[in-house]
């Protein structure tokens, strides 16, 4: 990594866990120079936040118009191949009343990692320890044909792969396929995408369901697995 010149620099590191029981990678940063670093405390952080806040708000307020070319409510982008061997990604824009849901059925395409993540309208993810707001392949219950049906809704319809909107009527979701076969194409990765009523979802046949007790156990297991990352 080459830095253009002196000043502040931010580096992002993404560690993808296909199973939350996996141990997260350890990252160590070691300075090689002998120059004393300038003071960097809360006052410096506050000054940088104030400096960048207007541009931050301006960007995210316009984000729906630029994300995947602009997504209308309750639509999705086609799976797009990401540069650098990152697999495929699809975006979802949802706008749901309290009694409505989006039903999305996907195929893995042989990807070793799949993920479906809910975000609010600022693309901030709710707390995954307390709510089932994201699911990877190890956390889902597949359909009989190997596909996976997800349900985005504010209330639990009993579908095993429910994605909790965490109280947000409007928001976005990201579907990811990573560590993919070299010849995988995006066509067919999303098998079905439709809206419906919660009552209809609860009565759907062929879709795995869970009891309230099973849901509570799943969420509790998420919290326990997540917190192993910070021990």
Coordinates of C-alpha atoms in Angstrom, one line a residue:
X1 CA 0.0 0.0 0.0
X2 CA 1.6 3.3 -1.1
X3 CA 0.5 6.5 0.5
X4 CA 0.6 9.6 -1.7
X5 CA 2.0 11.9 0.9
X6 CA 1.9 13.0 4.6
X7 CA -1.4 13.4 6.3
X8 CA -4.3 11.2 7.5
X9 CA -5.1 7.9 5.9
X10 CA -7.8 5.4 6.5
X11 CA -7.4 1.7 5.5
X12 CA -10.4 -0.7 5.5
X13 CA -9.9 -4.4 6.1
X14 CA -12.8 -6.9 5.5
X15 CA -12.7 -10.3 7.1
X16 CA -15.5 -12.5 5.6
X17 CA -16.7 -15.3 8.0
X18 CA -18.7 -18.0 6.2
X19 CA -19.6 -19.4 9.7
X20 CA -19.7 -17.2 12.8
X21 CA -18.0 -20.0 14.8
X22 CA -14.8 -19.2 12.8
X23 CA -12.2 -17.2 14.5
X24 CA -11.7 -13.7 13.0
X25 CA -8.3 -12.9 11.6
X26 CA -6.0 -10.9 13.8
X27 CA -4.6 -7.6 12.5
X28 CA -1.4 -6.0 13.8
X29 CA -0.2 -2.5 12.7
X30 CA 3.5 -1.7 13.3
X31 CA 5.1 1.6 12.5
X32 CA 8.4 1.5 10.7
X33 CA 9.4 5.1 10.9
X34 CA 11.0 6.9 13.8
X35 CA 9.0 10.1 13.5
X36 CA 7.0 11.1 16.5
X37 CA 3.3 11.0 15.6
X38 CA 1.3 14.2 16.3
X39 CA -1.3 14.2 19.0
X40 CA -4.5 12.5 17.8
X41 CA -7.3 12.5 20.4
X42 CA -11.0 13.3 20.6
X43 CA -10.6 16.9 19.7
X44 CA -8.8 16.0 16.5
X45 CA -11.5 13.4 15.7
X46 CA -14.3 16.0 16.4
X47 CA -12.6 18.5 14.1
X48 CA -12.4 16.0 11.2
X49 CA -16.0 14.9 11.7
X50 CA -17.2 18.5 11.5
X51 CA -15.1 19.1 8.5
X52 CA -16.4 16.1 6.5
X53 CA -20.0 16.0 7.8
X54 CA -21.6 18.1 5.1
X55 CA -20.1 16.1 2.3
X56 CA -21.1 12.9 4.1
X57 CA -24.7 13.9 4.4
X58 CA -24.8 15.1 0.8
X59 CA -23.4 11.8 -0.5
X60 CA -25.7 9.5 1.5
X61 CA -28.8 11.6 0.8
X62 CA -28.2 11.1 -2.9
X63 CA -27.1 7.5 -2.5
X64 CA -30.4 6.0 -3.7
X65 CA -30.0 7.8 -7.0
X66 CA -26.5 6.4 -7.7
X67 CA -26.6 2.9 -6.1
X68 CA -26.7 0.4 -8.9
X69 CA -27.8 3.1 -11.3
X70 CA -30.7 4.1 -9.0
X71 CA -33.1 1.5 -7.5
X72 CA -36.8 2.2 -7.3
X73 CA -38.7 1.0 -4.1
X74 CA -39.2 -2.8 -4.0
X75 CA -36.9 -3.6 -6.8
X76 CA -33.4 -5.2 -7.1
X77 CA -30.5 -4.9 -9.4
X78 CA -29.3 -7.9 -11.5
X79 CA -26.3 -9.6 -9.9
X80 CA -23.3 -7.7 -11.0
X81 CA -19.8 -9.2 -11.1
X82 CA -17.3 -7.3 -8.9
X83 CA -13.8 -6.5 -10.1
X84 CA -10.9 -8.3 -8.5
X85 CA -12.5 -11.7 -8.1
X86 CA -15.0 -10.6 -5.5
X87 CA -17.8 -12.5 -7.0
X88 CA -21.3 -11.1 -7.5
X89 CA -23.4 -8.5 -5.7
X90 CA -27.0 -7.4 -6.0
X91 CA -28.7 -4.4 -4.4
X92 CA -32.3 -4.3 -3.0
X93 CA -34.4 -1.2 -2.2
X94 CA -37.4 -2.0 0.0
X95 CA -40.3 0.1 1.2
X96 CA -42.8 -2.0 3.2
X97 CA -45.9 -1.3 5.3
X98 CA -46.3 -3.1 8.6
X99 CA -48.2 -6.0 7.0
X100 CA -46.1 -6.4 3.9
X101 CA -43.0 -8.4 3.0
X102 CA -40.6 -9.0 0.2
X103 CA -39.9 -12.6 -0.7
X104 CA -36.5 -13.3 -2.4
X105 CA -35.4 -16.7 -3.6
X106 CA -31.7 -17.1 -4.6
X107 CA -29.4 -19.9 -5.8
X108 CA -25.9 -20.2 -4.5
X109 CA -24.4 -20.9 -7.9
X110 CA -21.7 -23.0 -6.2
X111 CA -20.4 -19.9 -4.2
X112 CA -18.6 -20.9 -1.0
X113 CA -19.9 -17.7 0.6
X114 CA -23.4 -16.2 0.3
X115 CA -24.7 -13.3 2.4
X116 CA -27.9 -11.3 2.7
X117 CA -27.7 -8.1 4.7
X118 CA -30.2 -5.4 5.7
X119 CA -29.2 -1.7 6.0
X120 CA -31.1 1.5 6.8
X121 CA -31.5 4.3 4.3
X122 CA -28.0 5.6 5.2
X123 CA -26.5 2.1 4.5
X124 CA -25.9 1.6 8.2
X125 CA -26.4 -2.0 9.4
X126 CA -28.6 -2.7 12.5
X127 CA -27.1 -4.6 15.4
X128 CA -26.6 -8.1 14.2
X129 CA -26.2 -9.4 17.7
X130 CA -29.8 -8.5 18.7
X131 CA -31.7 -9.1 15.5
X132 CA -31.7 -11.4 12.6
X133 CA -30.7 -8.6 10.1
X134 CA -28.2 -10.6 8.1
X135 CA -27.7 -14.3 7.1
X136 CA -24.9 -16.1 5.5
X137 CA -25.0 -19.6 4.0
X138 CA -24.3 -21.4 7.3
X139 CA -27.2 -19.6 9.0
X140 CA -29.9 -20.3 6.4
X141 CA -32.4 -23.1 6.0
X142 CA -32.5 -24.2 2.3
X143 CA -35.5 -25.2 0.2
X144 CA -35.9 -28.7 -1.0
X145 CA -34.4 -27.9 -4.3
X146 CA -31.3 -26.2 -2.8
X147 CA -32.4 -22.6 -3.3
X148 CA -32.9 -20.3 -0.4
X149 CA -36.0 -18.1 0.2
X150 CA -35.5 -15.0 2.3
X151 CA -38.3 -12.8 3.7
X152 CA -37.8 -9.1 4.4
X153 CA -40.4 -7.8 6.8
X154 CA -40.8 -5.8 10.0
X155 CA -42.6 -8.6 11.9
X156 CA -41.6 -12.2 12.1
X157 CA -43.7 -14.3 9.7
X158 CA -42.2 -17.5 10.9
X159 CA -40.1 -18.1 7.8
X160 CA -36.7 -19.5 8.8
X161 CA -34.8 -17.0 6.7
X162 CA -36.6 -13.9 7.9
X163 CA -34.6 -10.7 7.7
X164 CA -35.7 -8.2 10.3
X165 CA -36.0 -4.6 9.1
X166 CA -35.3 -3.5 12.7
X167 CA -38.2 -1.1 12.7
X168 CA -37.3 0.7 9.4
X169 CA -40.1 0.9 6.8
X170 CA -37.6 1.9 4.1
X171 CA -34.1 0.6 3.6
X172 CA -31.6 -1.4 1.5
X173 CA -30.3 -4.9 1.3
X174 CA -27.1 -6.4 -0.2
X175 CA -26.9 -9.9 -1.6
X176 CA -23.4 -11.3 -2.0
X177 CA -22.0 -14.4 -3.7
X178 CA -18.2 -14.8 -3.1
X179 CA -15.6 -17.4 -3.6
X180 CA -17.4 -18.4 -6.8
X181 CA -16.7 -21.0 -9.5
X182 CA -14.6 -19.5 -12.3
X183 CA -17.4 -20.0 -14.9
X184 CA -20.3 -18.7 -12.8
X185 CA -22.7 -16.3 -14.6
X186 CA -25.1 -13.9 -12.8
X187 CA -28.2 -15.1 -14.6
X188 CA -30.3 -17.3 -12.4
X189 CA -28.8 -16.4 -9.1
X190 CA -32.0 -14.6 -8.2
X191 CA -34.8 -17.0 -8.9
X192 CA -37.8 -15.1 -7.5
X193 CA -38.5 -11.6 -6.2
X194 CA -42.0 -10.5 -5.2
X195 CA -44.0 -8.6 -2.6
X196 CA -46.8 -10.0 -0.5
X197 CA -48.7 -9.8 2.7
X198 CA -47.3 -11.2 6.0
X199 CA -50.2 -13.5 6.3
X200 CA -49.5 -15.0 2.9
X201 CA -45.8 -15.6 3.8
X202 CA -46.8 -17.3 7.0
X203 CA -48.9 -19.8 5.0
X204 CA -46.4 -20.4 2.2
X205 CA -45.7 -24.0 1.4
X206 CA -42.3 -25.4 0.7
X207 CA -40.5 -22.7 2.6
X208 CA -38.8 -23.6 5.9
X209 CA -40.5 -22.2 9.0
X210 CA -39.4 -22.0 12.7
X211 CA -41.4 -21.7 15.9
X212 CA -41.1 -18.6 18.2
X213 CA -38.9 -20.7 20.6
X214 CA -36.6 -21.7 17.7
X215 CA -36.3 -18.1 16.6
X216 CA -35.3 -17.0 20.1
X217 CA -32.7 -19.7 20.2
X218 CA -31.3 -18.7 16.8
X219 CA -31.0 -15.0 17.8
X220 CA -29.3 -16.0 21.1
X221 CA -26.8 -18.2 19.2
X222 CA -26.1 -15.3 16.9
X223 CA -25.2 -13.0 19.9
X224 CA -23.0 -15.7 21.4
X225 CA -21.1 -16.3 18.2
X226 CA -20.7 -12.7 17.3
X227 CA -19.2 -11.8 20.6
X228 CA -16.4 -14.3 20.2
X229 CA -14.9 -11.7 17.8
X230 CA -14.1 -9.3 20.6
X231 CA -12.8 -11.6 23.3

